[in-house]
Amino acid sequence: MGKLTNFKRSIWVFHASGGSCNACDIEIVAVLTPRYDVERFGIKLVGSPRHADVLLVTGAIPRDFADKLRRVYEQMPDPKAVVVVGNCGTSGGVFYDSYNIAGPIDEIIPVDVYVPGCPPRPEAIIDGVVKAWLKIEKLEKELEGKKE
Ligand code: SF4
């Protein structure tokens, strides 16, 4: 894995829950609790995709949520990254052959990082966000290079 070269700014994360059973979502909440307290590293959960750098998505996506998820993704400013948390979003998980599932998340929006598990541990979720942070740093450097 690459290394974060700077902490010029914090990273803001928006969480979208699709057809999740809620266990992945509870683990995301756990990373904010005092045991992990990711806000001390500048990782902050925000209430609008318009403010977010990283989109965390959980669950296999139901058909009626697919368009909404696309709209959430499109509202995020560039550069941005998407992290799928859990097996359901990665492959459909236990819901893979359900009649009402639009598919794994990467069939709906581009995905940068997969965090497997049912549910994944908080440490794995933090690792996934750091990988997304590395990607955003790389994209920012490319954008800065284009400006020169
Ligand atoms: S991956 Fe497991 S814990 Fe996460 S939403 Fe699916 S069934 Fe629930």
Short mmCIF file of C-alpha atoms and ligand atoms in Angstrom, two decimals:
data_model
loop_
_atom_site.label_atom_id
_atom_site.label_comp_id
_atom_site.label_asym_id
_atom_site.label_seq_id
_atom_site.Cartn_x
_atom_site.Cartn_y
_atom_site.Cartn_z
CA MET A 1 0.00 0.00 0.00
CA GLY A 2 1.14 3.54 -0.73
CA LYS A 3 1.92 6.10 1.94
CA LEU A 4 0.01 9.25 2.74
CA THR A 5 2.44 12.04 1.90
CA ASN A 6 0.66 14.89 3.61
CA PHE A 7 -2.34 15.87 5.63
CA LYS A 8 -3.07 19.09 3.83
CA ARG A 9 -6.73 18.70 4.69
CA SER A 10 -9.22 16.34 6.24
CA ILE A 11 -11.23 13.78 4.28
CA TRP A 12 -15.02 14.00 4.37
CA VAL A 13 -17.11 10.87 3.99
CA PHE A 14 -20.76 10.37 3.05
CA HIS A 15 -22.41 7.07 3.95
CA ALA A 16 -25.17 5.65 1.71
CA SER A 17 -26.93 2.50 2.86
CA GLY A 18 -28.62 0.47 0.12
CA GLY A 19 -30.16 -2.87 0.98
CA SER A 20 -27.90 -3.42 3.95
CA CYS A 21 -29.01 -5.54 6.93
CA ASN A 22 -27.56 -2.69 9.06
CA ALA A 23 -24.62 -4.64 10.48
CA CYS A 24 -22.12 -3.05 8.06
CA ASP A 25 -23.59 0.35 8.97
CA ILE A 26 -23.15 -0.30 12.68
CA GLU A 27 -19.45 -1.07 12.06
CA ILE A 28 -19.13 2.26 10.21
CA VAL A 29 -20.63 4.00 13.24
CA ALA A 30 -18.14 2.09 15.44
CA VAL A 31 -15.19 3.78 13.72
CA LEU A 32 -16.51 7.12 15.02
CA THR A 33 -16.81 5.97 18.62
CA PRO A 34 -14.07 6.76 21.20
CA ARG A 35 -12.31 3.41 20.68
CA TYR A 36 -11.34 4.30 17.07
CA ASP A 37 -12.23 8.01 16.93
CA VAL A 38 -11.23 8.56 13.29
CA GLU A 39 -12.10 12.26 13.50
CA ARG A 40 -8.75 12.75 15.26
CA PHE A 41 -7.14 11.76 11.92
CA GLY A 42 -9.37 14.17 9.97
CA ILE A 43 -11.82 11.52 8.73
CA LYS A 44 -15.27 13.03 9.21
CA LEU A 45 -18.75 11.77 8.36
CA VAL A 46 -20.83 14.46 6.62
CA GLY A 47 -24.54 14.82 5.94
CA SER A 48 -24.44 15.72 2.23
CA PRO A 49 -22.73 14.13 -0.78
CA ARG A 50 -22.07 17.69 -2.02
CA HIS A 51 -19.53 18.07 0.82
CA ALA A 52 -17.96 14.61 0.51
CA ASP A 53 -14.66 13.33 -0.90
CA VAL A 54 -15.43 9.67 -0.25
CA LEU A 55 -18.68 7.74 -0.67
CA LEU A 56 -19.06 4.70 1.60
CA VAL A 57 -21.76 2.34 0.32
CA THR A 58 -23.24 -0.68 2.09
CA GLY A 59 -25.65 -3.37 0.93
CA ALA A 60 -26.70 -5.01 -2.30
CA ILE A 61 -28.58 -2.27 -4.08
CA PRO A 62 -32.35 -2.67 -4.50
CA ARG A 63 -33.75 -1.68 -7.93
CA ASP A 64 -35.59 1.35 -6.58
CA PHE A 65 -32.39 2.68 -4.97
CA ALA A 66 -30.07 2.37 -8.00
CA ASP A 67 -31.00 5.74 -9.55
CA LYS A 68 -30.79 7.46 -6.18
CA LEU A 69 -27.29 6.06 -5.66
CA ARG A 70 -26.26 7.35 -9.12
CA ARG A 71 -27.58 10.80 -8.19
CA VAL A 72 -25.68 10.75 -4.88
CA TYR A 73 -22.46 9.89 -6.76
CA GLU A 74 -23.02 12.62 -9.37
CA GLN A 75 -23.56 15.25 -6.66
CA MET A 76 -20.07 14.67 -5.22
CA PRO A 77 -17.38 17.08 -6.42
CA ASP A 78 -14.23 15.75 -8.13
CA PRO A 79 -11.82 14.32 -7.15
CA LYS A 80 -13.80 11.61 -5.36
CA ALA A 81 -13.59 7.93 -4.47
CA VAL A 82 -16.08 5.18 -3.69
CA VAL A 83 -15.57 2.52 -1.01
CA VAL A 84 -17.86 -0.52 -0.86
CA VAL A 85 -18.21 -1.86 2.68
CA GLY A 86 -19.25 -5.51 3.00
CA ASN A 87 -19.87 -8.59 0.91
CA CYS A 88 -23.39 -7.55 -0.13
CA GLY A 89 -22.18 -4.47 -1.97
CA THR A 90 -19.17 -6.30 -3.38
CA SER A 91 -20.94 -9.32 -4.88
CA GLY A 92 -24.57 -9.29 -3.80
CA GLY A 93 -23.61 -11.42 -0.79
CA VAL A 94 -26.49 -13.42 0.64
CA PHE A 95 -28.93 -11.44 -1.54
CA TYR A 96 -27.10 -12.17 -4.84
CA ASP A 97 -30.06 -13.90 -6.56
CA SER A 98 -32.85 -11.82 -5.11
CA TYR A 99 -35.43 -10.68 -7.70
CA ASN A 100 -35.27 -7.10 -6.44
CA ILE A 101 -31.51 -6.48 -6.49
CA ALA A 102 -30.06 -4.15 -9.16
CA GLY A 103 -26.67 -5.77 -8.66
CA PRO A 104 -23.38 -5.29 -6.88
CA ILE A 105 -22.48 -1.63 -6.48
CA ASP A 106 -19.88 -1.60 -9.27
CA GLU A 107 -22.66 -2.33 -11.77
CA ILE A 108 -24.25 1.01 -10.78
CA ILE A 109 -21.37 3.41 -10.03
CA PRO A 110 -17.53 3.15 -10.31
CA VAL A 111 -15.90 1.59 -7.23
CA ASP A 112 -12.33 2.29 -6.09
CA VAL A 113 -11.96 0.19 -2.94
CA TYR A 114 -13.65 -3.01 -1.72
CA VAL A 115 -13.77 -3.83 2.00
CA PRO A 116 -14.88 -7.47 2.23
CA GLY A 117 -16.52 -9.01 5.28
CA CYS A 118 -19.96 -9.73 6.70
CA PRO A 119 -19.63 -7.31 8.33
CA PRO A 120 -16.03 -6.04 8.01
CA ARG A 121 -14.16 -5.05 11.16
CA PRO A 122 -13.79 -1.33 11.89
CA GLU A 123 -10.02 -1.61 11.25
CA ALA A 124 -10.73 -2.88 7.72
CA ILE A 125 -13.16 0.00 7.08
CA ILE A 126 -10.53 2.53 8.24
CA ASP A 127 -7.99 0.85 5.94
CA GLY A 128 -10.45 1.17 3.03
CA VAL A 129 -10.95 4.89 3.66
CA VAL A 130 -7.18 5.43 3.82
CA LYS A 131 -6.84 3.69 0.43
CA ALA A 132 -9.50 6.02 -0.96
CA TRP A 133 -7.63 8.97 0.59
CA LEU A 134 -4.47 7.88 -1.25
CA LYS A 135 -6.40 7.79 -4.51
CA ILE A 136 -7.79 11.29 -3.93
CA GLU A 137 -4.29 12.62 -3.17
CA LYS A 138 -3.08 11.08 -6.44
CA LEU A 139 -5.98 12.61 -8.40
CA GLU A 140 -5.36 16.01 -6.79
CA LYS A 141 -1.69 15.88 -7.79
CA GLU A 142 -2.69 15.03 -11.36
CA LEU A 143 -5.14 17.97 -11.41
CA GLU A 144 -2.45 20.33 -10.03
CA GLY A 145 -0.06 19.08 -12.73
CA LYS A 146 -2.60 19.89 -15.42
CA LYS A 147 -2.96 23.47 -14.12
CA GLU A 148 0.80 24.19 -14.48
S1 SF4 B 1 -22.29 -7.83 4.13
FE1 SF4 B 1 -23.25 -8.96 5.84
S2 SF4 B 1 -23.35 -7.45 7.47
FE2 SF4 B 1 -23.04 -6.29 5.57
S3 SF4 B 1 -25.11 -5.76 4.87
FE3 SF4 B 1 -24.55 -7.71 3.91
S4 SF4 B 1 -25.42 -9.30 5.26
FE4 SF4 B 1 -25.34 -7.39 6.42
#
